[in-house]
Coordinates of C-alpha atoms and ligand atoms in Angstrom, one line a residue:
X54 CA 40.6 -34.5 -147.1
X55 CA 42.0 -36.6 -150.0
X56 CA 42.3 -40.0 -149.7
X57 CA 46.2 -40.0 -149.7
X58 CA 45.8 -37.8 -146.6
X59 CA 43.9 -40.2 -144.5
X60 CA 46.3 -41.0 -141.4
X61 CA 47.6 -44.3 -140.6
X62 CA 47.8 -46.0 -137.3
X63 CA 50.4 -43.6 -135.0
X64 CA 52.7 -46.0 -133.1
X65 CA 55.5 -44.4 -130.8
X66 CA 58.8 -44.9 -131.3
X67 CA 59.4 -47.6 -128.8
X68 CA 56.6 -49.6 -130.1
X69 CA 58.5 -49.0 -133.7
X70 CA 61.5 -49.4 -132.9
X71 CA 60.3 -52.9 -131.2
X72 CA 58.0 -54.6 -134.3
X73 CA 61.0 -53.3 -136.5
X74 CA 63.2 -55.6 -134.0
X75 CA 60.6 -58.3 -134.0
X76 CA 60.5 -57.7 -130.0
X77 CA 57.2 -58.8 -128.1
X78 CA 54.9 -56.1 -128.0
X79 CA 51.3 -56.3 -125.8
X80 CA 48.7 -53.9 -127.1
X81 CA 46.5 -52.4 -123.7
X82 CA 42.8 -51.0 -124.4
X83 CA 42.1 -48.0 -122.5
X84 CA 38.0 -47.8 -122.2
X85 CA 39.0 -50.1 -118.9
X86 CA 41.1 -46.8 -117.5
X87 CA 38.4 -44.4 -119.3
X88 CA 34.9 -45.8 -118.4
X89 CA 35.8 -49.1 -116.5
X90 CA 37.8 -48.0 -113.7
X91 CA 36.6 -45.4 -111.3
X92 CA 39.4 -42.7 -110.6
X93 CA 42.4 -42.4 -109.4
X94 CA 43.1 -46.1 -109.1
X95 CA 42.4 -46.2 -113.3
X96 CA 45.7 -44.8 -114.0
X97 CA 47.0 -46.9 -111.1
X98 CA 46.3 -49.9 -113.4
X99 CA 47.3 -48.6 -116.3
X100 CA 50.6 -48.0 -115.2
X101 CA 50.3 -51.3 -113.6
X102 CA 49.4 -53.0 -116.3
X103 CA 52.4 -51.4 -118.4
X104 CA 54.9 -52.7 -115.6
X105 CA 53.7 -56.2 -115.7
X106 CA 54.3 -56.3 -119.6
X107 CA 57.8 -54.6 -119.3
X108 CA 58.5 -56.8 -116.2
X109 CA 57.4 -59.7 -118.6
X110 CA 60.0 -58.5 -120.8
X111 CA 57.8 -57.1 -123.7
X112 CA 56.6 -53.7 -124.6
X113 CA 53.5 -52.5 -123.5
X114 CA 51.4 -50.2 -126.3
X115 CA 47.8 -48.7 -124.5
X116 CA 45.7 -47.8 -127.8
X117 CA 43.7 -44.7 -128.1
X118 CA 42.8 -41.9 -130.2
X119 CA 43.8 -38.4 -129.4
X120 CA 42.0 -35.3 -131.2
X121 CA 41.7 -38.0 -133.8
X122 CA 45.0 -39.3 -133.9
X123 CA 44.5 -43.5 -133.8
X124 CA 47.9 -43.9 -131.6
X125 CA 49.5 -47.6 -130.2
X126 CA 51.7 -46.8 -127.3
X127 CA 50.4 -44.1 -125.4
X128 CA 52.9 -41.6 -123.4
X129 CA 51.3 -41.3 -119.9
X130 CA 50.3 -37.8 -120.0
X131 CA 48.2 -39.0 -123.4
X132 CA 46.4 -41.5 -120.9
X133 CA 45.9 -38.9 -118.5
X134 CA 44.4 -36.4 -121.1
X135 CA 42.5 -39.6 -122.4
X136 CA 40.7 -40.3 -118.9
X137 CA 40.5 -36.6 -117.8
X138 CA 36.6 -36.4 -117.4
X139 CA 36.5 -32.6 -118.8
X140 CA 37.7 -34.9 -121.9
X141 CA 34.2 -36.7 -121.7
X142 CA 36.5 -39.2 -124.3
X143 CA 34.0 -41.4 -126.1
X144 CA 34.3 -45.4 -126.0
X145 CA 35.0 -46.7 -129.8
X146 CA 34.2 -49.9 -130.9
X147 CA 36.0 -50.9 -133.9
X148 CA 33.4 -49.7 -136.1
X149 CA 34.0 -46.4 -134.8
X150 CA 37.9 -45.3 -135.2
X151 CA 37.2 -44.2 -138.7
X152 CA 34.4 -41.4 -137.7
X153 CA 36.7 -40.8 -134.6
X154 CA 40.0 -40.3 -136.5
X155 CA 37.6 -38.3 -139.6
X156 CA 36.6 -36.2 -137.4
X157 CA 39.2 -35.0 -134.2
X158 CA 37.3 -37.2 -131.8
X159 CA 39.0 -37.8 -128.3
X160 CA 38.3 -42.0 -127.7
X161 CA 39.0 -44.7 -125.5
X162 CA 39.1 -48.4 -127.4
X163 CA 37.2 -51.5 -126.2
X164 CA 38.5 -55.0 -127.5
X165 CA 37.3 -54.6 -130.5
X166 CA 38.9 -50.8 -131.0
X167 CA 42.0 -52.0 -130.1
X168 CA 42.7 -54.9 -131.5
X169 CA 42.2 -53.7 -135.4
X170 CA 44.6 -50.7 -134.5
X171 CA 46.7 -53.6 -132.9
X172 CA 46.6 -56.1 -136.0
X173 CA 47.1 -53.0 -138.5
X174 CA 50.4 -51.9 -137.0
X175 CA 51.6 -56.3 -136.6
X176 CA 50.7 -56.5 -132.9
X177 CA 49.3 -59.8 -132.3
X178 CA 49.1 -59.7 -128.4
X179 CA 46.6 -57.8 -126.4
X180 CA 45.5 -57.9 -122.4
X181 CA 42.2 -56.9 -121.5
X182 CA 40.2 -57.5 -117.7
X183 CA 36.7 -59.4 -119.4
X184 CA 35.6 -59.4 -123.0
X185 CA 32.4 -58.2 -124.0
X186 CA 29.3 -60.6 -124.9
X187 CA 26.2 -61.8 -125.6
X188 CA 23.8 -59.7 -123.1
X189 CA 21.2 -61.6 -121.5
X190 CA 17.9 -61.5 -123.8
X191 CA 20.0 -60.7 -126.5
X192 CA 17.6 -63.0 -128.6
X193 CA 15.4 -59.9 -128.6
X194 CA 17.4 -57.4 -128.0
X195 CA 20.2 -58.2 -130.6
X196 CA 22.7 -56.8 -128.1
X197 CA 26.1 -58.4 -128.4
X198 CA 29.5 -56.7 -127.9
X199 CA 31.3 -56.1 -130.7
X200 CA 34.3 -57.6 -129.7
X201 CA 32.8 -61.0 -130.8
X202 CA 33.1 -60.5 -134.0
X203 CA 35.9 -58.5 -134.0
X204 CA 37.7 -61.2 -132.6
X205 CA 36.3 -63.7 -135.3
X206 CA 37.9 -61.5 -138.2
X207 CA 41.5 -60.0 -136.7
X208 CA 44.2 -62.5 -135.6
X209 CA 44.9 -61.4 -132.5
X210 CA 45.2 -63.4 -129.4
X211 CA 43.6 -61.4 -126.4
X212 CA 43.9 -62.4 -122.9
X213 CA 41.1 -61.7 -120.5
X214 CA 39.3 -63.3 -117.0
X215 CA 36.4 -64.7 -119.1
X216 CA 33.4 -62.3 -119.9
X217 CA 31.2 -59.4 -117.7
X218 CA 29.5 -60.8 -115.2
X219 CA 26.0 -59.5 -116.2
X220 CA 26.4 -61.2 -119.7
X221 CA 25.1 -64.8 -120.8
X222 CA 28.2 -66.8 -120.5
X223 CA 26.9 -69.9 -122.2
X224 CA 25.6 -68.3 -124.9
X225 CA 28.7 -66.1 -125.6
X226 CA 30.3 -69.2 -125.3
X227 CA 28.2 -70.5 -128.7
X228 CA 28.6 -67.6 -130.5
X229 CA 32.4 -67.8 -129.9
X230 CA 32.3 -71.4 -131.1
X231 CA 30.3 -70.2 -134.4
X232 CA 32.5 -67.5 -134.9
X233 CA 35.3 -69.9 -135.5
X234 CA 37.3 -68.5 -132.2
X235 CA 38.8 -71.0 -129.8
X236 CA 38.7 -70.6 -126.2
X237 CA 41.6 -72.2 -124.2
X238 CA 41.9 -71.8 -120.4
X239 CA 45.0 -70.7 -118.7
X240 CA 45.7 -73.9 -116.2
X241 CA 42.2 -74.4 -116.1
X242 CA 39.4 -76.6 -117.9
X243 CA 36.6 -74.2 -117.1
X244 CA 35.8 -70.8 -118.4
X245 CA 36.6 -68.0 -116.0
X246 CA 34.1 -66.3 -114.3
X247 CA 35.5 -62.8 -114.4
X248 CA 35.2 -61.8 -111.1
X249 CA 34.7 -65.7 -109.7
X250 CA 37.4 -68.1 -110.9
X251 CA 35.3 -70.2 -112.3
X252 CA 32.1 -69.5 -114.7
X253 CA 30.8 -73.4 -114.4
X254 CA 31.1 -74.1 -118.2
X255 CA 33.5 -76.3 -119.4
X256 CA 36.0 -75.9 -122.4
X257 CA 37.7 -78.2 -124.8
X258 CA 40.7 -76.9 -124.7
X259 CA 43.7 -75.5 -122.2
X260 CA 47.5 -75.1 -122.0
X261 CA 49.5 -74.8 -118.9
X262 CA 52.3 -72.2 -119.6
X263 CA 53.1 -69.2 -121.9
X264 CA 55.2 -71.2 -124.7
X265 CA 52.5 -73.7 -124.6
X266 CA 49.8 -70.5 -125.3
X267 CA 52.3 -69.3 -127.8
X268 CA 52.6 -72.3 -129.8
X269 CA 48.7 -72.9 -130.2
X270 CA 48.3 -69.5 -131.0
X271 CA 51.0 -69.8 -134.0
X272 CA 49.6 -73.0 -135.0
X273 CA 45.9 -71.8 -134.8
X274 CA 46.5 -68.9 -137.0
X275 CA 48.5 -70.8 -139.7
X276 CA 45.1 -72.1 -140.2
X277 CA 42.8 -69.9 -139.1
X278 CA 42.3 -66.4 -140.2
X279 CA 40.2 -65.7 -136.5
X280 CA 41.3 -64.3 -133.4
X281 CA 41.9 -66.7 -129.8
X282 CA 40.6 -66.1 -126.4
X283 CA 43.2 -67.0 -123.5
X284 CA 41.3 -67.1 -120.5
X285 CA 42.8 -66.4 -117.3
X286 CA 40.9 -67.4 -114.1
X287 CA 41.3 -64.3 -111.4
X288 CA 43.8 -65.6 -108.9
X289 CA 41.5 -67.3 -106.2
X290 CA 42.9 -64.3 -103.6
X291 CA 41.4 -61.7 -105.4
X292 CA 38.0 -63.3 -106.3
X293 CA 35.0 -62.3 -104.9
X294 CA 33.2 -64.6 -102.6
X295 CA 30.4 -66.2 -104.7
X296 CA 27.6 -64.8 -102.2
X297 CA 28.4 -61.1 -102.5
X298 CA 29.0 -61.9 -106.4
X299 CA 25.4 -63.3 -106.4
X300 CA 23.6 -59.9 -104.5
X301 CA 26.2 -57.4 -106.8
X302 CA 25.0 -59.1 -109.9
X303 CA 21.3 -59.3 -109.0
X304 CA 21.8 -55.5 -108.2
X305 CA 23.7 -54.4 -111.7
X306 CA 20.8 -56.1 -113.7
X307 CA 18.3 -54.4 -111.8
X308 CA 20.6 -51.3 -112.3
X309 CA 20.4 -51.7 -116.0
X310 CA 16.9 -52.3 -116.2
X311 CA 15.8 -49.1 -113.9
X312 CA 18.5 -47.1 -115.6
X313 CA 17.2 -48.2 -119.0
X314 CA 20.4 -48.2 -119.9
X315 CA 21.5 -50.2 -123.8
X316 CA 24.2 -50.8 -126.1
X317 CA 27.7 -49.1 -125.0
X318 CA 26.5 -47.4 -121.8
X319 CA 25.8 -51.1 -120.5
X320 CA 29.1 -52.8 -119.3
X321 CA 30.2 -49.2 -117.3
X322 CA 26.5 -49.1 -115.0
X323 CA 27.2 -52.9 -114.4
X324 CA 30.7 -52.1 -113.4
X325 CA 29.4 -49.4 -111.1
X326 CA 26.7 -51.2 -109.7
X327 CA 28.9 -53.8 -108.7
X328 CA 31.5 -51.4 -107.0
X329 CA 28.4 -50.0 -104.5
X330 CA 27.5 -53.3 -103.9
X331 CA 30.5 -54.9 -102.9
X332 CA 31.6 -51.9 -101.4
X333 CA 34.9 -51.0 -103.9
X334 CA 36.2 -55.0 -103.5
X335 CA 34.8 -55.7 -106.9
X336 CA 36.6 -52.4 -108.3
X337 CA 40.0 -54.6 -106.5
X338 CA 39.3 -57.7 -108.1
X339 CA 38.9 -56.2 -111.7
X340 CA 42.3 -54.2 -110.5
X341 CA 43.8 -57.4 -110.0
X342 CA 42.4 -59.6 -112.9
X343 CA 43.7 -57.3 -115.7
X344 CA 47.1 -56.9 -114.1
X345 CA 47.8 -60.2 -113.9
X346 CA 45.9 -60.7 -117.7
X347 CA 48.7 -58.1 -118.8
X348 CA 51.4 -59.7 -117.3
X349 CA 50.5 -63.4 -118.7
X350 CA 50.1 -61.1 -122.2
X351 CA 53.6 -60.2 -121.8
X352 CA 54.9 -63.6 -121.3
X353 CA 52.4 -64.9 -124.2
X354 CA 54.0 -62.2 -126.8
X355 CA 57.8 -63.1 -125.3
X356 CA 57.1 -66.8 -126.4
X357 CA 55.8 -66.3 -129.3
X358 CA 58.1 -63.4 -130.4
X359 CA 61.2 -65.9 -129.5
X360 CA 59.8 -68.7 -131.2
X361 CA 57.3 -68.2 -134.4
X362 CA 58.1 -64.6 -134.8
Ligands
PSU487 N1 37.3 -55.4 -119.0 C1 37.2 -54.7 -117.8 N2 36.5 -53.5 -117.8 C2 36.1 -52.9 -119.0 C3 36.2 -53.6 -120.2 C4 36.9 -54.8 -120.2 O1 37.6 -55.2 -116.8 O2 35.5 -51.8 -118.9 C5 35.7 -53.0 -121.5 C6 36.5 -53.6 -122.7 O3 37.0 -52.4 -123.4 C7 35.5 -54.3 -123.5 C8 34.3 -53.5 -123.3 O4 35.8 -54.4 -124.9 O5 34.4 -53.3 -121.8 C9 33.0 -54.2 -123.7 O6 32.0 -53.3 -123.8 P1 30.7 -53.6 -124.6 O7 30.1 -54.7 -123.8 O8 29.9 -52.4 -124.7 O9 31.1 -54.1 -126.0
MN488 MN1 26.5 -53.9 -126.4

């Protein structure tokens, strides 16, 4: 293949026609609905989670790559094929859509993925449940997510209920602050704990409505070429009580360990290990975390669209 043949970014026509109108749009990962979410209530969510941004008055665009076709705004039956487990669709960091588009590979994108297909095309919004992180004795094992840095080079602001669990929340917390990427709570001076409300750590920073989230996200990137982390505690409803948190978590690390499981195959036995535990109600709670990140995304990208597009 020359070089002038290599594809761009595929973007359907409503996500087009909606950047070409400077409309709100909210890019969607799909490694949640691929290797996050146990089926069928993964494409429940994703269709969820496109509702809440249309309800929110934006356009929702899930990211993915189909027999190597990098594509923003899925059609349904592309999620379905993406999430079909005959598929076996791989999980692609950002460092991997170029060997996944080279070479006709299905893929799901994390963060990472998703936002550089998202910042290519002019999307500057994106929803996910929790970011990725610094593992726990990551000072040996070097294992921190991608989406770190990711998020410390691409302008995008993503929302998401804090980090996973089984990750070292202070110490993701550092990295985020070396990395140049603010952290601002969503009605809340604490950092979310994913499936708790609250993590325990404090933050600096934290604005109380969409335009406010909107308007620090303009101003941050006029000087600042790094991404922003709006953190959206899980409604208090839909958390887990902090006792059964405490036994799931104790059992996904021991999970990990006995599974010797590293690098991308991590964050999908935690998620697992949590649903046995807690008996599905942690597979609810993510359910409900990254619907109601989408929906704030939508209202984020509709402020910002109307006012500092
Ligand atoms: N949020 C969820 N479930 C998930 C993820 C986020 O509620 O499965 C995914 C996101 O795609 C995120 C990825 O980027 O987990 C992080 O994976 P890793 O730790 O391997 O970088
Ligand atoms: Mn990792």
């Amino acid at each position: 293949m020359s070089p002038s043949s290599v594809p761009a970014v595929h973007v359907s026509e409503e996500v087009r026609a909606a950047l070409d109108e400077r409309r709100a749009v909210v890019a969607l990962e799909s490694t949640i609905i691929v290797q996050g979410l146990p089926a069928p209530m993964n494409l429940e969510v994703a269709d969820a989670c496109e509702a809440a941004v249309r309800a929110a008055g934006a356009v929702p665009a899930t990211a993915g790559v189909l027999a190597g076709r990098a594509i923003l705004g899925l059609a349904r039956r592309d999620v379905e094929a993406l999430a079909d487990p005959a598929r076996h669709a791989a999980k692609l960091s950002a460092r991997d859509l170029g060997l996944a588009t080279a070479q006709g590979v299905w893929g799901a994108t994390t963060v990472a993925g998703t936002i550089a297909l998202a910042h290519r095309v002019g999307v500057s919004v994106m929803a996910t449940g929790g970011l990725g992180g610094v593992h726990q004795g990551a000072s040996q094992s070097f294992d921190e997510s991608a989406d770190l840095m990711a998020l410390s080079r691409t302008p995008v602001l993503v929302v998401a209920s804090g980090v996973k669990s089984i990750l070292d929340i202070p110490a993701t917390l550092e990295r985020l602050d070396s990395l140049g990427v603010p952290v601002v709570g969503y009605r809340t001076r604490h950092f979310p704990g994913f499936y708790l409300e609250d993590s325990g750590v404090a933050l600096d920073w934290s604005v109380d409505d969409p335009a406010s989230a909107a308007a620090a996200f303009a101003h941050h990137r006029a000087v600042s070429p790094t991404g922003f982390l709006l953190a959206n505690p899980v409604a208090p409803a839909s958390a887990l009580a902090r006792d059964l948190h405490d036994r799931a978590l104790a059992a996904a690390h021991e999970a990990v360990r006995a599974g010797g499981a590293t690098g991308k195959a991590v964050t999908p036995i935690m998620l697992a290990a949590f649903a046995r535990v807690t008996a599905g109600e942690s597979v609810r709670t993510n359910r409900d975390l990254v619907i109601a990140n989408a929906a704030l995304a939508g209202r984020v990208a509709v402020a910002l669209a109307s006012t500092f597009a």
